[in-house]
PDB file of C-alpha atoms and ligand atoms in Angstrom:
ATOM      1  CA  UNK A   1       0.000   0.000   0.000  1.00  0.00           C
ATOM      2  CA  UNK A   2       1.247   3.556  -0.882  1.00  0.00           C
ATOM      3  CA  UNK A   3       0.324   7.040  -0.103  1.00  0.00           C
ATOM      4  CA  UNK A   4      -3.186   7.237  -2.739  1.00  0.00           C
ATOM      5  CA  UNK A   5      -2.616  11.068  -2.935  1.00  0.00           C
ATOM      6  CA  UNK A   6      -0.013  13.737  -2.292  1.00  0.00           C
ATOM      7  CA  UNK A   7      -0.611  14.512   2.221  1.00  0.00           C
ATOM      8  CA  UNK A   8       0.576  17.511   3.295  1.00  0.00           C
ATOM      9  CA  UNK A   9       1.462  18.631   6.850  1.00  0.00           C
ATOM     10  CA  UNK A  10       3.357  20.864   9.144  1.00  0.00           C
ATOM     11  CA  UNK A  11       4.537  19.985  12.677  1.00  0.00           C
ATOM     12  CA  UNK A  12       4.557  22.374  15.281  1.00  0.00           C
ATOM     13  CA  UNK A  13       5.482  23.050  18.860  1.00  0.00           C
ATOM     14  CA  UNK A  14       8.130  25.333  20.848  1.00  0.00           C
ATOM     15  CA  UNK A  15      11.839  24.523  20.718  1.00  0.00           C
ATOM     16  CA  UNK A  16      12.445  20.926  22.393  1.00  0.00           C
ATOM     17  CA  UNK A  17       8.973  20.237  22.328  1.00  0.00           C
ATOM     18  CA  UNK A  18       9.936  16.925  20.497  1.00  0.00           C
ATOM     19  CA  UNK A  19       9.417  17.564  16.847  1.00  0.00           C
ATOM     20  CA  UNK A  20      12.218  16.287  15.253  1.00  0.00           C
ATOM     21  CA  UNK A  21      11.659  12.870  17.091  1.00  0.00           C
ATOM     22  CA  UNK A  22       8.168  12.895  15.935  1.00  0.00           C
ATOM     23  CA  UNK A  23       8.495  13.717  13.139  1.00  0.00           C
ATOM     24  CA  UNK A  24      11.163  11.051  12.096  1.00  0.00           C
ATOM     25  CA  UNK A  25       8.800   8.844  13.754  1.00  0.00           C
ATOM     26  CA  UNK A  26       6.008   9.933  11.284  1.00  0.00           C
ATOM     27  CA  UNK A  27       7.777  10.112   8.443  1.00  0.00           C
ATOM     28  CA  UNK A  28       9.024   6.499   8.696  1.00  0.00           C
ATOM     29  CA  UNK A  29       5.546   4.917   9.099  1.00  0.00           C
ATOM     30  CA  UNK A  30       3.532   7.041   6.784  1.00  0.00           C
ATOM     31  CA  UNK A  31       6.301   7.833   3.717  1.00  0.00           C
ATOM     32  CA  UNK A  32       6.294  11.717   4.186  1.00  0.00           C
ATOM     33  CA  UNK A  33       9.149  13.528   3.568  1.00  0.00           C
ATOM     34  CA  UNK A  34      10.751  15.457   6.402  1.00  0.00           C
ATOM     35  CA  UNK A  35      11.834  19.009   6.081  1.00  0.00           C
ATOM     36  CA  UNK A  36      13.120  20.688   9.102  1.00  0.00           C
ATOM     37  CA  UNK A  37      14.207  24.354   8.773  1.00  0.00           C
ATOM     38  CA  UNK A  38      16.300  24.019  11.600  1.00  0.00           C
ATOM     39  CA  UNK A  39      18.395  21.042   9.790  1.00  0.00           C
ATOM     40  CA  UNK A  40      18.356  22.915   6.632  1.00  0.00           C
ATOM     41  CA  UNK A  41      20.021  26.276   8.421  1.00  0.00           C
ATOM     42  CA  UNK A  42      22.769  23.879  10.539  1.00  0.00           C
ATOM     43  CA  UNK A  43      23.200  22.257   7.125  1.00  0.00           C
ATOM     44  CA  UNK A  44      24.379  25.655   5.711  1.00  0.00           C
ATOM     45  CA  UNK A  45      26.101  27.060   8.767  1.00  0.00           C
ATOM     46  CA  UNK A  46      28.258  23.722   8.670  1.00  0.00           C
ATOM     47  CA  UNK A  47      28.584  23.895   5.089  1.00  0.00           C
ATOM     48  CA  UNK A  48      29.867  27.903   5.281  1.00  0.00           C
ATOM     49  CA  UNK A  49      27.102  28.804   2.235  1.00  0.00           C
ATOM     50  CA  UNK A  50      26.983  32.431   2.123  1.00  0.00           C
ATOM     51  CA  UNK A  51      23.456  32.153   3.808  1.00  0.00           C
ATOM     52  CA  UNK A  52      24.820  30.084   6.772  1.00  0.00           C
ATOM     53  CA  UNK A  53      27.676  32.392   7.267  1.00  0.00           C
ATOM     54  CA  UNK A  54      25.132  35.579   7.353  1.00  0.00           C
ATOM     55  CA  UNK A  55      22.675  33.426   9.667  1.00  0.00           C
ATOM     56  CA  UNK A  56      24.631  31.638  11.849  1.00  0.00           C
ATOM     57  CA  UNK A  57      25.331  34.671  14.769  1.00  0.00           C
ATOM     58  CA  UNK A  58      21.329  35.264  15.123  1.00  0.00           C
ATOM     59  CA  UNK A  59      20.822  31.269  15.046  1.00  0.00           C
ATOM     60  CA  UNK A  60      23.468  31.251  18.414  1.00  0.00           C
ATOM     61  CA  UNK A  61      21.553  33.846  19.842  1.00  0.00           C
ATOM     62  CA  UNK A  62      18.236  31.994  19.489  1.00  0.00           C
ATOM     63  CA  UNK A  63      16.776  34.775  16.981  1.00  0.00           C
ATOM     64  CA  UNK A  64      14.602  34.209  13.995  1.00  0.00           C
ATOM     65  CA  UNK A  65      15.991  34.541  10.386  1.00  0.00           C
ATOM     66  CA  UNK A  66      13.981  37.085   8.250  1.00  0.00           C
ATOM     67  CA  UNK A  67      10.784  35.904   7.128  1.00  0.00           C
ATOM     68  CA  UNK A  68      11.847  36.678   3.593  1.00  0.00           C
ATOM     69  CA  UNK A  69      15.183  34.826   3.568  1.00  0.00           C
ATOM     70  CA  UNK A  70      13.537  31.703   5.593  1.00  0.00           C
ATOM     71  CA  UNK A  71      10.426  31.609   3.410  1.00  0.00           C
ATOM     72  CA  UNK A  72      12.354  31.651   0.145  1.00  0.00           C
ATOM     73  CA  UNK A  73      14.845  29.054   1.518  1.00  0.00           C
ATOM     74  CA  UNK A  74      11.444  26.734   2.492  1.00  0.00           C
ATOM     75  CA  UNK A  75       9.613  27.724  -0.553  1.00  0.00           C
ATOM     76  CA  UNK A  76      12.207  26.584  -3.520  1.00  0.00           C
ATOM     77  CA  UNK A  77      12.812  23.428  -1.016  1.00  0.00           C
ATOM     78  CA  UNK A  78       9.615  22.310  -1.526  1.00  0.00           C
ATOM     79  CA  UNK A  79       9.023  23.227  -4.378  1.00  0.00           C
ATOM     80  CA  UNK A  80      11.675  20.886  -5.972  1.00  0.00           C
ATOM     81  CA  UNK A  81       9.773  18.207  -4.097  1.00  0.00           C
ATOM     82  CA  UNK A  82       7.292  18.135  -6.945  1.00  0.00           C
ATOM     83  CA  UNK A  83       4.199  15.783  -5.713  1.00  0.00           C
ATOM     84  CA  UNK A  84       5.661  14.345  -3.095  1.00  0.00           C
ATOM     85  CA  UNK A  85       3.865  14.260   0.578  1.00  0.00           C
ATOM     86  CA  UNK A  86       5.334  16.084   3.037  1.00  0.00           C
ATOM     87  CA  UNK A  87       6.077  17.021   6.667  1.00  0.00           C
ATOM     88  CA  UNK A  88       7.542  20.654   7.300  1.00  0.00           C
ATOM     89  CA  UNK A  89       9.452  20.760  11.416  1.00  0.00           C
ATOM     90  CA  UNK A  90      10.323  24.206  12.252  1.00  0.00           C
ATOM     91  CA  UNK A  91       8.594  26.143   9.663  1.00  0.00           C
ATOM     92  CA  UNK A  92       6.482  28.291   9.726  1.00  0.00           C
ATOM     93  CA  UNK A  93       7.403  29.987  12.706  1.00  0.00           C
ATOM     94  CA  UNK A  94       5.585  33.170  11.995  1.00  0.00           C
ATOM     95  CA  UNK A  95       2.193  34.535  10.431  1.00  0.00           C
ATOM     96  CA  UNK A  96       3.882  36.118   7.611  1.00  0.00           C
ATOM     97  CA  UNK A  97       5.433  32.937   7.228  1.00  0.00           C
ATOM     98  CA  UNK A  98       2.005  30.974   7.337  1.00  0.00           C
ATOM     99  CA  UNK A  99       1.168  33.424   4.741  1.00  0.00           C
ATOM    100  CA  UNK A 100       3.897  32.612   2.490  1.00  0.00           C
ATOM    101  CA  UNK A 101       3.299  28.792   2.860  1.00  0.00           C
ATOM    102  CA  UNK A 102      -0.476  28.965   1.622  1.00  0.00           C
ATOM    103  CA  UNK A 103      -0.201  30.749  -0.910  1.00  0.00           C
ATOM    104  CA  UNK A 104       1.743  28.225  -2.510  1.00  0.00           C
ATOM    105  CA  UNK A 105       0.622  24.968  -1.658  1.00  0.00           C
ATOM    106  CA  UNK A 106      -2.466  23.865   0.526  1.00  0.00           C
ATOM    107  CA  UNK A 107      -1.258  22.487   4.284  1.00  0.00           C
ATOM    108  CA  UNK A 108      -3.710  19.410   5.179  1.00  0.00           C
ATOM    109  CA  UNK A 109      -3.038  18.979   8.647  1.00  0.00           C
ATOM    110  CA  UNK A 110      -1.461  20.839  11.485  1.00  0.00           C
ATOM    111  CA  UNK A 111      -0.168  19.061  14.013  1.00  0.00           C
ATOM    112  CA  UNK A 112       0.782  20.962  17.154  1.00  0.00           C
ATOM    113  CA  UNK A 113       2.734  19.375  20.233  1.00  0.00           C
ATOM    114  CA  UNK A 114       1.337  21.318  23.369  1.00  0.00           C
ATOM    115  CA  UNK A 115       4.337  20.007  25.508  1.00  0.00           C
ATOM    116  CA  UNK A 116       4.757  22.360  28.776  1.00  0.00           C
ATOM    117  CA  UNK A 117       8.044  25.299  28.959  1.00  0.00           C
ATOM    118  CA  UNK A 118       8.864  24.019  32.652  1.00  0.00           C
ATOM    119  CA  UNK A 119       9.653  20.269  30.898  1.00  0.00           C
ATOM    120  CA  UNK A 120      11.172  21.765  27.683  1.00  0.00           C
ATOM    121  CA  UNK A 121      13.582  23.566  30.131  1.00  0.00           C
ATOM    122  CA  UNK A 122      14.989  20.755  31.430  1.00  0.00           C
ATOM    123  CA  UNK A 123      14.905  18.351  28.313  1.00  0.00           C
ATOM    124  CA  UNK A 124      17.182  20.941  26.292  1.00  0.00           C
ATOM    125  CA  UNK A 125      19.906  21.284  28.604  1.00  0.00           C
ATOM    126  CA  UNK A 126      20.478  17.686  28.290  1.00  0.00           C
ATOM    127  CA  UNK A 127      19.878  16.881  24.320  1.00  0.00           C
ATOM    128  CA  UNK A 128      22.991  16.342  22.507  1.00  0.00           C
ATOM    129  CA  UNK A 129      22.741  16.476  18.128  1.00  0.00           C
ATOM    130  CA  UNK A 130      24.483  14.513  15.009  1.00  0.00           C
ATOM    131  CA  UNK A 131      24.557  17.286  13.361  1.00  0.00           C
ATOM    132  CA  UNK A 132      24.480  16.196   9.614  1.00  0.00           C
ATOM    133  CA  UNK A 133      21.501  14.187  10.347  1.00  0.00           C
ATOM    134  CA  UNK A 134      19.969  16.190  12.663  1.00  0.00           C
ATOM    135  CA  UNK A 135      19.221  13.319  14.702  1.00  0.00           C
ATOM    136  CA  UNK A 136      18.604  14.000  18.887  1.00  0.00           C
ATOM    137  CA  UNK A 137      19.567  12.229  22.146  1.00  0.00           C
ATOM    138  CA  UNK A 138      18.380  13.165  25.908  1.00  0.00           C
ATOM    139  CA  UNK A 139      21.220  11.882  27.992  1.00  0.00           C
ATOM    140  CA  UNK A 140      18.418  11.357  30.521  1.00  0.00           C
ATOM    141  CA  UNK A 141      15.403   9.630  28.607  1.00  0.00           C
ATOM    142  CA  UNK A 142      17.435   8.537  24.873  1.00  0.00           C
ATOM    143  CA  UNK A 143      21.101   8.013  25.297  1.00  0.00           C
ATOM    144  CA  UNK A 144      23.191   7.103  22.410  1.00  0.00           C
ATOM    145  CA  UNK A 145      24.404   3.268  22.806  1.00  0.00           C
ATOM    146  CA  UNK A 146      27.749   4.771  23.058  1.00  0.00           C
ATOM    147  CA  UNK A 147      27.817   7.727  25.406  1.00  0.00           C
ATOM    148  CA  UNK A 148      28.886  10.762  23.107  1.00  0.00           C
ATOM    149  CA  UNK A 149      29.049   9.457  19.712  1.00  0.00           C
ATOM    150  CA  UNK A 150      25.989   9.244  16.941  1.00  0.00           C
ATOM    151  CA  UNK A 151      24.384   5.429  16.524  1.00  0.00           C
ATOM    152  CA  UNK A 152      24.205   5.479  12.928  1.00  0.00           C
ATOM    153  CA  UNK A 153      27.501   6.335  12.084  1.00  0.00           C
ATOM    154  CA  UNK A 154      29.768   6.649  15.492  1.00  0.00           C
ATOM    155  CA  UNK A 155      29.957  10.583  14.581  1.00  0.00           C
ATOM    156  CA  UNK A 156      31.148  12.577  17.492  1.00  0.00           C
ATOM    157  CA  UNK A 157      27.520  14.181  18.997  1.00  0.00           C
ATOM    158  CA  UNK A 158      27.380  17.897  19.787  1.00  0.00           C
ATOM    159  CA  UNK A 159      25.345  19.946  22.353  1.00  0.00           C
ATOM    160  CA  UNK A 160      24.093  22.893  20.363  1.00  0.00           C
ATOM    161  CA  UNK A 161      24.998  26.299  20.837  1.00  0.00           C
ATOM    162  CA  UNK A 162      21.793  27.442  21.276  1.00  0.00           C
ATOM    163  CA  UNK A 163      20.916  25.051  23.637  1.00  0.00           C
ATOM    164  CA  UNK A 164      22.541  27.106  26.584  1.00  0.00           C
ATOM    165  CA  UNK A 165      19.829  28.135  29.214  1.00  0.00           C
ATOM    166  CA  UNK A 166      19.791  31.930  28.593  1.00  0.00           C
ATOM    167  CA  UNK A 167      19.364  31.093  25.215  1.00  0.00           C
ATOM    168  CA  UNK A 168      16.241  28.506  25.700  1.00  0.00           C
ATOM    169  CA  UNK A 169      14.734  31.196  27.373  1.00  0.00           C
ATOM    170  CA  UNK A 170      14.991  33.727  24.168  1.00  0.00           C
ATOM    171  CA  UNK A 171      13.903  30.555  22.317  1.00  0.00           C
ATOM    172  CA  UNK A 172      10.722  30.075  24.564  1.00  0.00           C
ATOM    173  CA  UNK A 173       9.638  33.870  24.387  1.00  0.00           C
ATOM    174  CA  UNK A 174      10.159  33.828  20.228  1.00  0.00           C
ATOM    175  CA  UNK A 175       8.186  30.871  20.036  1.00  0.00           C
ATOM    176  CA  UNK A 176       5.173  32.523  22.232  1.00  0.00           C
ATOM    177  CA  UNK A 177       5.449  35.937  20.552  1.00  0.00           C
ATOM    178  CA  UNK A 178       6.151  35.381  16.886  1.00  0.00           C
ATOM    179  CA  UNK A 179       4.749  31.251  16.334  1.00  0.00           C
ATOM    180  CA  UNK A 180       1.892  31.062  19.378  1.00  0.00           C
ATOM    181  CA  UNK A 181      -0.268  33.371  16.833  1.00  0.00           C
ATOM    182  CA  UNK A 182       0.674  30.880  13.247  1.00  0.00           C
ATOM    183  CA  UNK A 183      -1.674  28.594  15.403  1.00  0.00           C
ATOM    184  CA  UNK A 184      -4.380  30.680  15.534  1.00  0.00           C
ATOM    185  CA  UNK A 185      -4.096  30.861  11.860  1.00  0.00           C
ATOM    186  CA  UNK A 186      -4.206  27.557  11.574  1.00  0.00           C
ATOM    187  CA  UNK A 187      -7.258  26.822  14.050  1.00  0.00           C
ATOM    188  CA  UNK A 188      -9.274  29.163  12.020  1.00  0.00           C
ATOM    189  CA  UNK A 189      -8.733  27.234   8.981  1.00  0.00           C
ATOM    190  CA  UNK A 190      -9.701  24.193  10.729  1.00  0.00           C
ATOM    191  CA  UNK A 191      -6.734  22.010  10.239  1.00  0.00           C
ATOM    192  CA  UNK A 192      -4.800  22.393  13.430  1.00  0.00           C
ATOM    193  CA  UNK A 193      -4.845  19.173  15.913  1.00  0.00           C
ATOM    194  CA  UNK A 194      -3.503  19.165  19.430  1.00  0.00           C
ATOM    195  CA  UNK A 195      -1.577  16.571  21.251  1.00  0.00           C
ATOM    196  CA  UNK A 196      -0.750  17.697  24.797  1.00  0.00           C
ATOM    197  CA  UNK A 197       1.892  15.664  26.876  1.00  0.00           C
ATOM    198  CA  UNK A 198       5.198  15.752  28.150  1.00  0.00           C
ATOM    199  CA  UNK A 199       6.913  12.764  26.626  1.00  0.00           C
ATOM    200  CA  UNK A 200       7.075  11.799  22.827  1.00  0.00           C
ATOM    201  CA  UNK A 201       6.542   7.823  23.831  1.00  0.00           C
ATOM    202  CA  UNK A 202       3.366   8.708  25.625  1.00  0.00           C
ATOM    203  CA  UNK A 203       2.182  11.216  22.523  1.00  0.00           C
ATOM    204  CA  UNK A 204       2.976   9.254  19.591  1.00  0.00           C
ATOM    205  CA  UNK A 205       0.626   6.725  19.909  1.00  0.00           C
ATOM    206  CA  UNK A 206      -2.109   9.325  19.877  1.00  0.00           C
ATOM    207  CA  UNK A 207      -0.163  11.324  16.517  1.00  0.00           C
ATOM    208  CA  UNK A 208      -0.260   7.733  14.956  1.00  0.00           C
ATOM    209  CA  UNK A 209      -3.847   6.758  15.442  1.00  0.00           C
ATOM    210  CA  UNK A 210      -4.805  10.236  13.997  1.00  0.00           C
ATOM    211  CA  UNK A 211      -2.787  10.083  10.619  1.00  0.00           C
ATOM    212  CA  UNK A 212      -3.476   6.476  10.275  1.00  0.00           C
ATOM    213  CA  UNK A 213      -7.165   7.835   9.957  1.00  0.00           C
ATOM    214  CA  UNK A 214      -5.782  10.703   7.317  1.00  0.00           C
ATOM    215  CA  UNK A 215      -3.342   8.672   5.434  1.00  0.00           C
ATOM    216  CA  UNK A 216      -1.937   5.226   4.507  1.00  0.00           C
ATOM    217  CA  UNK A 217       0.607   3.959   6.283  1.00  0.00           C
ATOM    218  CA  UNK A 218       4.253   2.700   3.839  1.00  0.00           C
ATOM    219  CA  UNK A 219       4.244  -0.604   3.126  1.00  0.00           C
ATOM    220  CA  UNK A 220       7.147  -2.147   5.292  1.00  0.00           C
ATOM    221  CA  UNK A 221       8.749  -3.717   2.278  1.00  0.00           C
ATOM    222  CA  UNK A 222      11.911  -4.821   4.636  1.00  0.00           C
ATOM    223  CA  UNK A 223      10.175  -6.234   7.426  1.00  0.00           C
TER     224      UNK A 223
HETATM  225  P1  LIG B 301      15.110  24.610  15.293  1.00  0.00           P
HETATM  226  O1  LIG B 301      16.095  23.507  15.086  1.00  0.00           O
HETATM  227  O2  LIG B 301      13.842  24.403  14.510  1.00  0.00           O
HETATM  228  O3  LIG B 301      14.862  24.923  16.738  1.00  0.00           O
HETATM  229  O4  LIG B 301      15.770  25.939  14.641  1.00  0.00           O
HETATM  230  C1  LIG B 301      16.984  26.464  15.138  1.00  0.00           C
HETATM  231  C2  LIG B 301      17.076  27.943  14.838  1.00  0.00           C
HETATM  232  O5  LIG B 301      17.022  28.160  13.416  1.00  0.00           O
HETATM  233  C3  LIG B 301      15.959  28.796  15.399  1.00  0.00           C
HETATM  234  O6  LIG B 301      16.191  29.157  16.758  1.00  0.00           O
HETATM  235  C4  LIG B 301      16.011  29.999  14.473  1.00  0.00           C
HETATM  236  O7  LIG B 301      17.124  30.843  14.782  1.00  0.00           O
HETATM  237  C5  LIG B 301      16.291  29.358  13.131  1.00  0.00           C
HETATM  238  N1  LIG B 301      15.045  28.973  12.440  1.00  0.00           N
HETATM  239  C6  LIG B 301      14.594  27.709  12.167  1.00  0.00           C
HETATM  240  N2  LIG B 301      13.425  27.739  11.505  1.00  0.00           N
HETATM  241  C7  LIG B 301      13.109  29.048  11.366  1.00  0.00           C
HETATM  242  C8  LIG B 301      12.013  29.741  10.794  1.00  0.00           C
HETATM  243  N3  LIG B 301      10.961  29.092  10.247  1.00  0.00           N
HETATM  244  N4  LIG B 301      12.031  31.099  10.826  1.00  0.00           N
HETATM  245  C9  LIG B 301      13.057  31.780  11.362  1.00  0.00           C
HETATM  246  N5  LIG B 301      14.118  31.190  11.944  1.00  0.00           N
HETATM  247  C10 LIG B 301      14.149  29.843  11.943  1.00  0.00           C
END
């Protein structure tokens, strides 16, 4: 069984709300294609494109890019992606953005982790990052078998520069200032779904049972 029709969605929460686990998690059992703004910036900063280089001191800081540069960036992303379904992490991140987004292709389904600031506060001080894949690990809750290094390919892991404390905090007030009101856009176009918790485990079977209604699942060709 494969996707019927071309899905599209966008994942939201605040920073260390669990999206990029989620989302890897979603994209594996229903064949979306993941597209996380986040991994695309780190993917130029470590690459030293002109763009990275010119982004890379607000991204430290825990500022947005400019809507225009980060909506551009998204925009010719996707659309070299053609008719394939997707899953946008990280983007949009403001109404302008939102804006930008739907007036070039329709969003099916927003799905919004409601996962509390106290818990994201302590889960980001201890996540550690392969950066090339953008995959995550919580020393705590999702250690790597090998404390420090990536499980995929042994890469050394990195704790991200933004994830420093004072810089969470700018993070947290972004994310309610500039992306609390792209959900209210959303609601009001009646495609935004809400999945409170404070672990991804305990959420995901709830995100799965939802989609599964929405979309077929891949067939699991290697299993
Ligand atoms: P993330 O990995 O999604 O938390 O993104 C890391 C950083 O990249 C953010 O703190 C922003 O500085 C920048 N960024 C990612 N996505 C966007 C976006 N849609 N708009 C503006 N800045 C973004």
């Amino acid at each position: 069984m494969v996707l019927q029709r071309v899905f599209r969605a966008v994942i939201m929460g605040p920073p260390g709300s669990g999206k990029g686990t989620m989302s890897a998690r979603i994209s594996k059992t229903f064949g979306l294609k993941h597209i996380s703004s986040g991994d695309i910036l780190r993917a130029n900063i470590k690459d030293q494109t002109e763009l990275g280089l010119l982004m890379k001191s607000s991204i430290d800081r825990g500022q947005l890019v400019p809507d225009d540069v980060m909506s551009r960036l998204m925009l010719s992303d996707l659309r070299a992606l053609d008719h394939s379904s997707w899953l946008i992490d990280g983007f949009p991140r403001t109404v302008s953005q939102a804006e930008a987004l739907d007036d070039a292709f329709t969003v099916d389904t927003v799905i919004n982790l409601n996962v509390p600031f106290q818990t994201i506060k302590q889960r980001l001080s201890s996540r550690w990052t392969h950066l090339s894949s953008g995959r995550v690990y919580n020393v705590d809750f999702n250690p790597p078998k090998v404390p420090g290094l990536d499980d995929v390919t042994g890469e050394t892991l990195v704790q991200r520069e933004d994830d420093t404390p004072e810089t969470v905090t700018r993070r947290l007030k972004a994310y309610q200032n500039q992306t609390e009101p792209v959900l209210e856009f959303y609601r009001s176009k009646g495609v935004l779904e809400i999945f409170s918790g404070t672990e991804t485990n305990k959420i995901w079977p709830h995100v799965e049972a939802f989609l599964r209604r929405k979309v077929s699942p891949v067939e699991q060709t290697a299993a």
